[in-house]
mmCIF file of C-alpha atoms and ligand atoms in Angstrom:
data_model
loop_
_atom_site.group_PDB
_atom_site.id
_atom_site.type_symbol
_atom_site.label_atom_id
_atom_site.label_comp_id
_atom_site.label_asym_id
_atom_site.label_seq_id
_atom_site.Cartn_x
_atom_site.Cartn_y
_atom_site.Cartn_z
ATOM 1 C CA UNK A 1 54.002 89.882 -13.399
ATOM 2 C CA UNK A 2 55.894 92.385 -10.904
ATOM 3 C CA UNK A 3 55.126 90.900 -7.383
ATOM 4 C CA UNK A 4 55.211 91.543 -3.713
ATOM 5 C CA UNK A 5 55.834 89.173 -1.086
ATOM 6 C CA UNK A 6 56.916 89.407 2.891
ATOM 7 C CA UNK A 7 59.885 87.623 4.114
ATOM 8 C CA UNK A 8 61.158 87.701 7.802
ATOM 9 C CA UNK A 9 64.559 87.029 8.549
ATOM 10 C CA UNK A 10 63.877 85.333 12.130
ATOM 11 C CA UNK A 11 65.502 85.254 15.362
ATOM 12 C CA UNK A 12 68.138 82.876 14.949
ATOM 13 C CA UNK A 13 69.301 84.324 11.872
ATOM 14 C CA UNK A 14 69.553 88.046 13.194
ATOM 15 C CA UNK A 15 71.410 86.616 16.813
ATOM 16 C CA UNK A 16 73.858 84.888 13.984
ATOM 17 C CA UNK A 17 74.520 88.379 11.763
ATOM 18 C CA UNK A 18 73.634 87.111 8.739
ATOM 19 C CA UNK A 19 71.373 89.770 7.693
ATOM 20 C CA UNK A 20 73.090 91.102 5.029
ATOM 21 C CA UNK A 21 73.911 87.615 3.720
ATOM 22 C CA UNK A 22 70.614 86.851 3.394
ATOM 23 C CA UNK A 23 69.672 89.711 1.907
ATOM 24 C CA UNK A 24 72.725 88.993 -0.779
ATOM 25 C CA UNK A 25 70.771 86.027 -1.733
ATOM 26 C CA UNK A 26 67.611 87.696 -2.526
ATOM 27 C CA UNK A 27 68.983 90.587 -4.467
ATOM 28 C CA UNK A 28 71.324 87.733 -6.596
ATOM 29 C CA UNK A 29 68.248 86.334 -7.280
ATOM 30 C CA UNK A 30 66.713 89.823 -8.646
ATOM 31 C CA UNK A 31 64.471 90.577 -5.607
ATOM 32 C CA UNK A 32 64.697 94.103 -4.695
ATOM 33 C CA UNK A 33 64.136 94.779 -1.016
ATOM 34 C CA UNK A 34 61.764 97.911 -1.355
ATOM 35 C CA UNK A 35 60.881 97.921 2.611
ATOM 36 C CA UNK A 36 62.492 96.801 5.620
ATOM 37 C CA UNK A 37 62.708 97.078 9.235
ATOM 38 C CA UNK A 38 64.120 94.995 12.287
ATOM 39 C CA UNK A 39 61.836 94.548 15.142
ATOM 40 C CA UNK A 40 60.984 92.759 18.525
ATOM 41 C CA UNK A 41 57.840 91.071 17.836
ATOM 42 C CA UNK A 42 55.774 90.064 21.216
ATOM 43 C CA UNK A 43 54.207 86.577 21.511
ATOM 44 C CA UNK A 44 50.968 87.913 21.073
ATOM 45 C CA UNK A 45 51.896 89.707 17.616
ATOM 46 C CA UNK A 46 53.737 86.547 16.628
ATOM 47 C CA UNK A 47 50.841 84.568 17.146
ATOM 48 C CA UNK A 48 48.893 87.012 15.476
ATOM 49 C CA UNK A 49 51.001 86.797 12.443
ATOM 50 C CA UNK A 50 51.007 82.945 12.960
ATOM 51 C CA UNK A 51 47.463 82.597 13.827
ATOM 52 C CA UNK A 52 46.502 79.568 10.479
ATOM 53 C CA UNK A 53 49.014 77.579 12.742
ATOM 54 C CA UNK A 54 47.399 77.811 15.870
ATOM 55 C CA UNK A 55 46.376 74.214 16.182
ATOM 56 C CA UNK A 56 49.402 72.768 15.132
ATOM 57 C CA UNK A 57 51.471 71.343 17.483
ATOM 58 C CA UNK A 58 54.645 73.710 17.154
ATOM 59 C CA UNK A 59 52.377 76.748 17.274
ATOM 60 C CA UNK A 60 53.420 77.625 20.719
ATOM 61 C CA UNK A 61 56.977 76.901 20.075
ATOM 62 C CA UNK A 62 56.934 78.775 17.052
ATOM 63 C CA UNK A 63 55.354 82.010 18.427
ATOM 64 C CA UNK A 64 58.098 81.745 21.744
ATOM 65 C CA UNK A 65 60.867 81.548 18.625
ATOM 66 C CA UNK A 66 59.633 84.440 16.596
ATOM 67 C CA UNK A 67 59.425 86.766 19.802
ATOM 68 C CA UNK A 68 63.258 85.881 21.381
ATOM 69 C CA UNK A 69 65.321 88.270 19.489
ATOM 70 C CA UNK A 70 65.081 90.849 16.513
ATOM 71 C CA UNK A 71 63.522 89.699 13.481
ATOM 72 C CA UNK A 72 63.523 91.626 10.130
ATOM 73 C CA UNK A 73 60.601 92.243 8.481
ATOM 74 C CA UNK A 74 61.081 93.274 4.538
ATOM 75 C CA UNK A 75 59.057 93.337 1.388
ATOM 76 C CA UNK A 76 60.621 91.952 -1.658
ATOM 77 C CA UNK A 77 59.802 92.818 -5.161
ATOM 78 C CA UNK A 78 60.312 91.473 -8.520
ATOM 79 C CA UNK A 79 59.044 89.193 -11.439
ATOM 80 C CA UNK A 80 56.835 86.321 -9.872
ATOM 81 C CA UNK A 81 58.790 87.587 -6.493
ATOM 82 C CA UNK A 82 56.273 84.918 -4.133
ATOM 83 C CA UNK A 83 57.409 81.657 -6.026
ATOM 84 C CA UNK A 84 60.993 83.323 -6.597
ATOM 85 C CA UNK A 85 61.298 83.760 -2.561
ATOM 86 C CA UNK A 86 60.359 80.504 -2.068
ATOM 87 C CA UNK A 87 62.847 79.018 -4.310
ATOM 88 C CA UNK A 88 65.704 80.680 -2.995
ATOM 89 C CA UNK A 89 64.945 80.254 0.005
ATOM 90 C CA UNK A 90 64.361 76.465 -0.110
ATOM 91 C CA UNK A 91 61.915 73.653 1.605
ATOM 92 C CA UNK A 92 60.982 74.305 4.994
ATOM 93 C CA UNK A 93 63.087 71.858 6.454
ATOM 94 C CA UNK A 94 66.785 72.671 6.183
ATOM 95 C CA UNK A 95 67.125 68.774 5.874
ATOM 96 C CA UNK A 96 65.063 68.829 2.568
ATOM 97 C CA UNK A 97 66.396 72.518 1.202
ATOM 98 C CA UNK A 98 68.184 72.294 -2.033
ATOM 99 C CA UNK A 99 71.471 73.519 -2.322
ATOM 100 C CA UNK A 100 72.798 76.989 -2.370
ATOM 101 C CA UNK A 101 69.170 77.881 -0.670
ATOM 102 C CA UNK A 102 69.172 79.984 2.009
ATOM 103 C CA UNK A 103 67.900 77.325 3.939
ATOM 104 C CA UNK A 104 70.380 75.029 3.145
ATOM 105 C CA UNK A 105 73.274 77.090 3.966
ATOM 106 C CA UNK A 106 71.964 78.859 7.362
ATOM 107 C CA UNK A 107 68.817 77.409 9.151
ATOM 108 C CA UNK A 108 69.808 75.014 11.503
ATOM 109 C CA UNK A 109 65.938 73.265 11.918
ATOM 110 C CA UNK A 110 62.667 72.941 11.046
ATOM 111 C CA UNK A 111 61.529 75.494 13.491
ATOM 112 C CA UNK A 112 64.899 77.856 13.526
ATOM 113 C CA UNK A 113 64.914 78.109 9.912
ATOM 114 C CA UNK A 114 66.065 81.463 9.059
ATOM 115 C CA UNK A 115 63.671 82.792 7.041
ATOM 116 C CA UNK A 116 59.732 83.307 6.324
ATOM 117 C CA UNK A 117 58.281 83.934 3.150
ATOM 118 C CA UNK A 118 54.325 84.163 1.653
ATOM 119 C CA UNK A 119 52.869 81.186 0.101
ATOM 120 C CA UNK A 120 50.376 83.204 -2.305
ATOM 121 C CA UNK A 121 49.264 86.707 -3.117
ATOM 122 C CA UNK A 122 46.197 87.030 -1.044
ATOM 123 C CA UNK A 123 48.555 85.951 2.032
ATOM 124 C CA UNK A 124 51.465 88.472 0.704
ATOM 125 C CA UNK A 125 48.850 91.699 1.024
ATOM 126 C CA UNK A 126 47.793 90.395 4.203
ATOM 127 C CA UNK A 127 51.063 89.648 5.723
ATOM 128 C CA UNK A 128 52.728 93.200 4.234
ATOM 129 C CA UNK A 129 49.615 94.759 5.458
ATOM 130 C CA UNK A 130 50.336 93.267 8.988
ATOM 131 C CA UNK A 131 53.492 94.785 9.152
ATOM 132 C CA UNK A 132 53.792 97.917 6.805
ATOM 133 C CA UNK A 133 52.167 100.923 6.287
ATOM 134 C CA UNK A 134 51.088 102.678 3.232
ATOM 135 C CA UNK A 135 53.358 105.149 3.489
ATOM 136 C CA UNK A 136 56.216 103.141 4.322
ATOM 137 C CA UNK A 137 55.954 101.462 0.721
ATOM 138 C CA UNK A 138 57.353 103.585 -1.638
ATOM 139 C CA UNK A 139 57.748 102.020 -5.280
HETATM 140 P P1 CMP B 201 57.271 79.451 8.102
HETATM 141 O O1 CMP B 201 57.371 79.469 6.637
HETATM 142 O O2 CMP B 201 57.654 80.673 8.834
HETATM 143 O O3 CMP B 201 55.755 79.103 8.499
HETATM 144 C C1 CMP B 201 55.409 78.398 9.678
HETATM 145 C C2 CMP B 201 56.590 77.923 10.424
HETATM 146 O O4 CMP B 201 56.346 76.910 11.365
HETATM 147 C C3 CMP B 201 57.578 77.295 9.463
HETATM 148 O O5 CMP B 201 58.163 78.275 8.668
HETATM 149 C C4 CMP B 201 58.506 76.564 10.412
HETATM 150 O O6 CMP B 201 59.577 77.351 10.854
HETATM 151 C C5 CMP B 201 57.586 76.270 11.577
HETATM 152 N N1 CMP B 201 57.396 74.831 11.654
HETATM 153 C C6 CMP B 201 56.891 74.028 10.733
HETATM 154 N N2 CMP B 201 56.915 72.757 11.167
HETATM 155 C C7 CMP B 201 57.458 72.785 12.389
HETATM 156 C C8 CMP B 201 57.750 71.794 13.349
HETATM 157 N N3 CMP B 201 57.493 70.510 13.127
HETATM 158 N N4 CMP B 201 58.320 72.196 14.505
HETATM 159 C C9 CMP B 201 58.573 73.509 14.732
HETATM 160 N N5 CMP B 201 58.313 74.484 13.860
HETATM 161 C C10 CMP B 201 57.765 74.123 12.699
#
């Protein structure tokens, strides 16, 4: 079925100018990028966003991370678009990313790992809901 999921491209991908690479790799992959915006999240909205993770250990690194520079928030669309995300952009852990991922080729750690992307569909209407409106998702 024709999906929607939420990727970020996060700060240490945005302070390296590989935007537009990474957005090469979705659209190779047949994701179409039908919203997108670069912002400066606060901690507070980070942790928001992040909020499952809040009793992890990393949770306070994570949220510090995601509000240091520019991320950019998108929505891609496509045929199974939340599993296809995931698979090109690769395990969590660059270390463990499969080749030709995005992961792979950019993130440089488990933390700064240049991308975000929904797990499911009940988390990829929350998470575009978190950070698009209505009327900023045309179809
Ligand atoms: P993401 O898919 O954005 O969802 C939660 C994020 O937490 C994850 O990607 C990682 O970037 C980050 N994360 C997971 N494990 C660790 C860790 N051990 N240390 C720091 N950050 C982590």
């Amino acid at each position: 079925a024709t999906e929607r999921t939420l990727s970020i491209i996060k700060p240490d991908a945005t302070s390296r100018n590989l935007t537009g690479k990474i957005n090469a790799k979705f659209e190779e992959a047949g994701l179409r990028i039908v919203a997108q915006k670069r912002i400066l999240l606060t901690k507070a909205q980070a942790g928001e966003f992040y909020k499952v993770h809040a009793e992890r250990p990393f949770y306070d690194e994570l949220c510090e991370f995601m509000a240091s520079a520019p991320v950019v928030v998108q929505v891609l669309e496509g045929e199974n678009a939340i599993a296809k995300n995931r698979e090109v952009m690769g395990a969590t852990n660059p270390a463990d990313a499969a080749e030709g991922t995005i992961r792979a080729e950019f993130a440089q750690s488990v933390g700064e790992n240049s991308v975000h992307g929904s797990d499911a569909p009940e988390t990829a209407a929350e998470e575009i809901a978190y950070y698009f409106s209505g009327l900023e998702l045309v179809g």
